[in-house]
PDB file of C-alpha atoms in Angstrom:
ATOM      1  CA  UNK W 173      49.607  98.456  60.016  1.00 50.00           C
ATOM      2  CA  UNK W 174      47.975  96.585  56.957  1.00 67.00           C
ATOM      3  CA  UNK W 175      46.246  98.155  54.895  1.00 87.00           C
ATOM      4  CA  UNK W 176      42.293  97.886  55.335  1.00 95.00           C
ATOM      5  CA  UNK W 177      39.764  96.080  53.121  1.00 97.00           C
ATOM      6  CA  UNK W 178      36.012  97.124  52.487  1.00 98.00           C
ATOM      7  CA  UNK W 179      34.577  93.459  54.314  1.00 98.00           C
ATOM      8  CA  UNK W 180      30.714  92.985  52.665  1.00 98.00           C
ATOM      9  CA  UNK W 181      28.366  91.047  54.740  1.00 98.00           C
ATOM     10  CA  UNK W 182      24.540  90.741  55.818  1.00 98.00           C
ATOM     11  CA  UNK W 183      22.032  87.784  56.851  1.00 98.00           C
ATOM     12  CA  UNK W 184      21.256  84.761  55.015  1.00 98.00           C
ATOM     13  CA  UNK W 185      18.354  86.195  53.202  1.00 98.00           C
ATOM     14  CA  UNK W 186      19.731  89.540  52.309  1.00 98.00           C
ATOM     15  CA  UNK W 187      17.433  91.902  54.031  1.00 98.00           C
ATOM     16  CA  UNK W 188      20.517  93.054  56.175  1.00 98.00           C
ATOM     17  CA  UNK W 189      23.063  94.314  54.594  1.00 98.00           C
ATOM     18  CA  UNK W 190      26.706  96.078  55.528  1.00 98.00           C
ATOM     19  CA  UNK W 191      29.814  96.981  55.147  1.00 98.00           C
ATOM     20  CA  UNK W 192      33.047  97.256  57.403  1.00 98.00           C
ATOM     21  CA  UNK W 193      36.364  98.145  57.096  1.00 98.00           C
ATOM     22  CA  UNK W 194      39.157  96.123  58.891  1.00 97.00           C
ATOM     23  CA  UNK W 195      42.464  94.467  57.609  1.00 96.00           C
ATOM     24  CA  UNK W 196      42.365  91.110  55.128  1.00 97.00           C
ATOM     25  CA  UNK W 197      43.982  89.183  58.413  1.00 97.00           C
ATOM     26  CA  UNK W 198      41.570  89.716  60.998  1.00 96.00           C
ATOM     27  CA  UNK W 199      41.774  88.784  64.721  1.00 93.00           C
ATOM     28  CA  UNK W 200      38.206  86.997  66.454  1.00 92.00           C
ATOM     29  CA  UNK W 201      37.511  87.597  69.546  1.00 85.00           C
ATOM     30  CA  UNK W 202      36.533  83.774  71.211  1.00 87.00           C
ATOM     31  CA  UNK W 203      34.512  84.088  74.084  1.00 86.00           C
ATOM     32  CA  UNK W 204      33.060  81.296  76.630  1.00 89.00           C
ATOM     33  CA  UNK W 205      30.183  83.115  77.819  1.00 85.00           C
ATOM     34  CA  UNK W 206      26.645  81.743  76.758  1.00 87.00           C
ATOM     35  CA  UNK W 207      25.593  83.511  74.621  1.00 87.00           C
ATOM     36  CA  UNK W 208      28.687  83.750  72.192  1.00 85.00           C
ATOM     37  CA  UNK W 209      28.801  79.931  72.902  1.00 88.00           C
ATOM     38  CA  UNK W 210      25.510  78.945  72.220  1.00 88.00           C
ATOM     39  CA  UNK W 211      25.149  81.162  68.721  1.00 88.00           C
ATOM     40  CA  UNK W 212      28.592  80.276  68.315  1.00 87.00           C
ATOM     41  CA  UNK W 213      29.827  84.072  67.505  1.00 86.00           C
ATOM     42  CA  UNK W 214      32.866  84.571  65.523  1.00 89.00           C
ATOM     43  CA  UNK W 215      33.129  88.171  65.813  1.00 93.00           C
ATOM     44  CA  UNK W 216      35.945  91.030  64.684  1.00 95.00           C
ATOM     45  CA  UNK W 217      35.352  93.853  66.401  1.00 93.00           C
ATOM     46  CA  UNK W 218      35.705  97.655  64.773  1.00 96.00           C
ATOM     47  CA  UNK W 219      35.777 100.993  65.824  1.00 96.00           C
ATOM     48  CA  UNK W 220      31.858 101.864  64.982  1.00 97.00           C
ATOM     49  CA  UNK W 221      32.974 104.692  62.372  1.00 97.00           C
ATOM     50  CA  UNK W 222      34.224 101.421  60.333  1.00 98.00           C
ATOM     51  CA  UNK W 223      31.116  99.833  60.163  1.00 98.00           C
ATOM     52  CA  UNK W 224      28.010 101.102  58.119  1.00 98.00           C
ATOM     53  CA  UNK W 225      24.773  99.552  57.814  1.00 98.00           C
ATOM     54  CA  UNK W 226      23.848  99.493  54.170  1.00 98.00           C
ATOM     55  CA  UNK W 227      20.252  98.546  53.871  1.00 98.00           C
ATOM     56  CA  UNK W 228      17.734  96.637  56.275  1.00 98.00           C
ATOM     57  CA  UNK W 229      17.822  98.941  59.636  1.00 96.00           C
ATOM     58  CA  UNK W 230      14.053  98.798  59.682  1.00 98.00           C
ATOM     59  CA  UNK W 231      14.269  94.797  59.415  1.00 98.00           C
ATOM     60  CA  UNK W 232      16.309  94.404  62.752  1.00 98.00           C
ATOM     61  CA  UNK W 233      15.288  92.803  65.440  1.00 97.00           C
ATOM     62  CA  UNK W 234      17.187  93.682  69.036  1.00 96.00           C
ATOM     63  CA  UNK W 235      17.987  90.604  71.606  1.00 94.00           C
ATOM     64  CA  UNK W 236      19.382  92.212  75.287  1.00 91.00           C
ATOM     65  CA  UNK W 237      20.055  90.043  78.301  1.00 88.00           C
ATOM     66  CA  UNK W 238      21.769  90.719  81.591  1.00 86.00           C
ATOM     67  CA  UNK W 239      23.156  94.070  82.040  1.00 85.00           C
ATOM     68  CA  UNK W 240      21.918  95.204  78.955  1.00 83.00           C
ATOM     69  CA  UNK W 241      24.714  97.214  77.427  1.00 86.00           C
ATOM     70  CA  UNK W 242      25.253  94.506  74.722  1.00 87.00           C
ATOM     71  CA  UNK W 243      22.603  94.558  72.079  1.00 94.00           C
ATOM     72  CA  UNK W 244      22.808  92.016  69.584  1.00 94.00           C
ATOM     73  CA  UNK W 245      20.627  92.279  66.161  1.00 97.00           C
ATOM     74  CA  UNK W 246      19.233  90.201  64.302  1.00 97.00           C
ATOM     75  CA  UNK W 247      17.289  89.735  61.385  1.00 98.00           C
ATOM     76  CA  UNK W 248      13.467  89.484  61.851  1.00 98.00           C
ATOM     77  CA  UNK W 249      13.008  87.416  58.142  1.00 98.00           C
ATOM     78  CA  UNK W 250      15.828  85.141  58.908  1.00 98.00           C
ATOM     79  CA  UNK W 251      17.101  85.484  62.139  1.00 97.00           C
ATOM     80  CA  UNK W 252      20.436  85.358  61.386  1.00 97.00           C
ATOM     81  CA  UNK W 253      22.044  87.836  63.952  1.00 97.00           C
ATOM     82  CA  UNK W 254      25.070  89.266  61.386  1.00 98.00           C
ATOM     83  CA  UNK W 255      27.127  91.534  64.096  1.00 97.00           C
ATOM     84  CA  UNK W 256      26.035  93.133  67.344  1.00 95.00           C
ATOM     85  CA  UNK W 257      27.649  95.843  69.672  1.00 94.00           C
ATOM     86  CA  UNK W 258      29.884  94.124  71.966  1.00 89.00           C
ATOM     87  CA  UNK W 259      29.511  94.908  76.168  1.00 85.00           C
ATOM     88  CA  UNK W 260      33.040  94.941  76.004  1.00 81.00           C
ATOM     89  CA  UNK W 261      33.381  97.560  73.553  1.00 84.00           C
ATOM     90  CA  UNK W 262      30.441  99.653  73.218  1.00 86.00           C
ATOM     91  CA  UNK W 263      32.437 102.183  70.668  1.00 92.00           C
ATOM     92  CA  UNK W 264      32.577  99.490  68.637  1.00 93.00           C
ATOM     93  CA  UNK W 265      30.430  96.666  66.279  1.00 96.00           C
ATOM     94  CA  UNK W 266      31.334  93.013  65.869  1.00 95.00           C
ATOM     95  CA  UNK W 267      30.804  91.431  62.494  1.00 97.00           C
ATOM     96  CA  UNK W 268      30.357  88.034  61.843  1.00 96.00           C
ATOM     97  CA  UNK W 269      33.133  86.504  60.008  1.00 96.00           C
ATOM     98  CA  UNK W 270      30.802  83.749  58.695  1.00 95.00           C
ATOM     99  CA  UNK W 271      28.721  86.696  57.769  1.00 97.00           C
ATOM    100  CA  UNK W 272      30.986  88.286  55.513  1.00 98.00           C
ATOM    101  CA  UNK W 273      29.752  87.710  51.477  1.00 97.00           C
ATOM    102  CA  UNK W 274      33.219  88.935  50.577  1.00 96.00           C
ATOM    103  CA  UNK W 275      36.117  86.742  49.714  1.00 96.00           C
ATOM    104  CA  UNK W 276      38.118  89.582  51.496  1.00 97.00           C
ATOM    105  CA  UNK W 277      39.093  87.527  54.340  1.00 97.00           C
ATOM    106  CA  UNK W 278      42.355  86.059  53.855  1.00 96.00           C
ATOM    107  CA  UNK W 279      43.476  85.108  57.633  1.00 96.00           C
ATOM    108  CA  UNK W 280      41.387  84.670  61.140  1.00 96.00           C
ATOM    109  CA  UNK W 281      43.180  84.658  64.488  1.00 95.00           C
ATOM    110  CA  UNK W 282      42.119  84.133  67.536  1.00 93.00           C
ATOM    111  CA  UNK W 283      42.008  85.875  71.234  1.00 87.00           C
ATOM    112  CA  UNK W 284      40.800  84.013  73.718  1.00 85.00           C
ATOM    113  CA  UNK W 285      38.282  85.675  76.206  1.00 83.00           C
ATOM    114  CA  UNK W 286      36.821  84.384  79.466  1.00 84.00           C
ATOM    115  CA  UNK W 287      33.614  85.624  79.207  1.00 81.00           C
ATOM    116  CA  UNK W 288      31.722  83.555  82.325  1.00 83.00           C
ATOM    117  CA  UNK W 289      34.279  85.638  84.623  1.00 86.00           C
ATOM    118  CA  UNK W 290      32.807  88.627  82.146  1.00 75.00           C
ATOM    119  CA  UNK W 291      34.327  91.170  84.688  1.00 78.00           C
ATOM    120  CA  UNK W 292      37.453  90.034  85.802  1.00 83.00           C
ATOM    121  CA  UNK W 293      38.584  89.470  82.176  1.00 80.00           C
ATOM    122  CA  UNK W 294      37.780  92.634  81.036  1.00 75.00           C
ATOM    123  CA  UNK W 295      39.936  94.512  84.371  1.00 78.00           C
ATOM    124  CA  UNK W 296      42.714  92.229  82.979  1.00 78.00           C
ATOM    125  CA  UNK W 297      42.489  92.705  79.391  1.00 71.00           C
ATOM    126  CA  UNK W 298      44.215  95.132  78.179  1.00 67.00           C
ATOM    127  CA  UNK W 299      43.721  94.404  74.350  1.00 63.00           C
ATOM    128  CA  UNK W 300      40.171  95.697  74.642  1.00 57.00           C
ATOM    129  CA  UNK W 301      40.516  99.069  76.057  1.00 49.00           C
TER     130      UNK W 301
END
């Protein structure tokens, strides 16, 4: 596996701030549902004991909708939403690649997920488990 990088990242005003470890190729996860397409997420998803909040918990604002298991943060100065904890995965945190202040991000690839059909995607997708 390739070695991991410390990724840097936060909201455009700097109130949020974080850190995450992953590798300097990382793999987004491109999903069709509507929220994801209307904020136009560009996520990497880590295990959550890769991912610490640096400063600006107390500055967080938390958006839910539908079932509720996905919570996705976002700044209450700027409202830039920086990463949020995927339905999908709820072990894990996605970070925002256009989020990351870093220039540690050498490669993005995608995976493709069919998030309208949120359930029958995630039965057949064996990546995320």
């Amino acid at each position: 596996m390739e070695d991991e990088v410390l990724h840097t990242g936060g909201c455009h005003c700097g109130k949020v701030k974080w850190e995450a470890r992953a590798g300097k190729v990382v793999t987004v996860v491109k999903c069709n549902c509507s929220m994801c397409v209307i904020k136009q997420y560009s996520a990497v998803i880590v295990p959550k004991n890769k991912f610490t909040m640096l400063q600006g918990q107390d500055d967080l604002e938390i958006y839910k909708f539908n079932t509720g298991r996905a919570r996705h943060p976002f700044c209450k100065i700027c409202g830039v939403t920086s990463f949020y904890y995927p339905r999908s995965n709820p072990d894990g945190v996605g970070f925002m690649t256009y989020a990351v202040k870093s220039e540690t991000i050498q490669e993005i690839k995608y995976l493709w997920y069919d998030g309208v059909n949120w359930e029958k995607s995630y039965e057949n997708a064996n990546w995320i488990k």
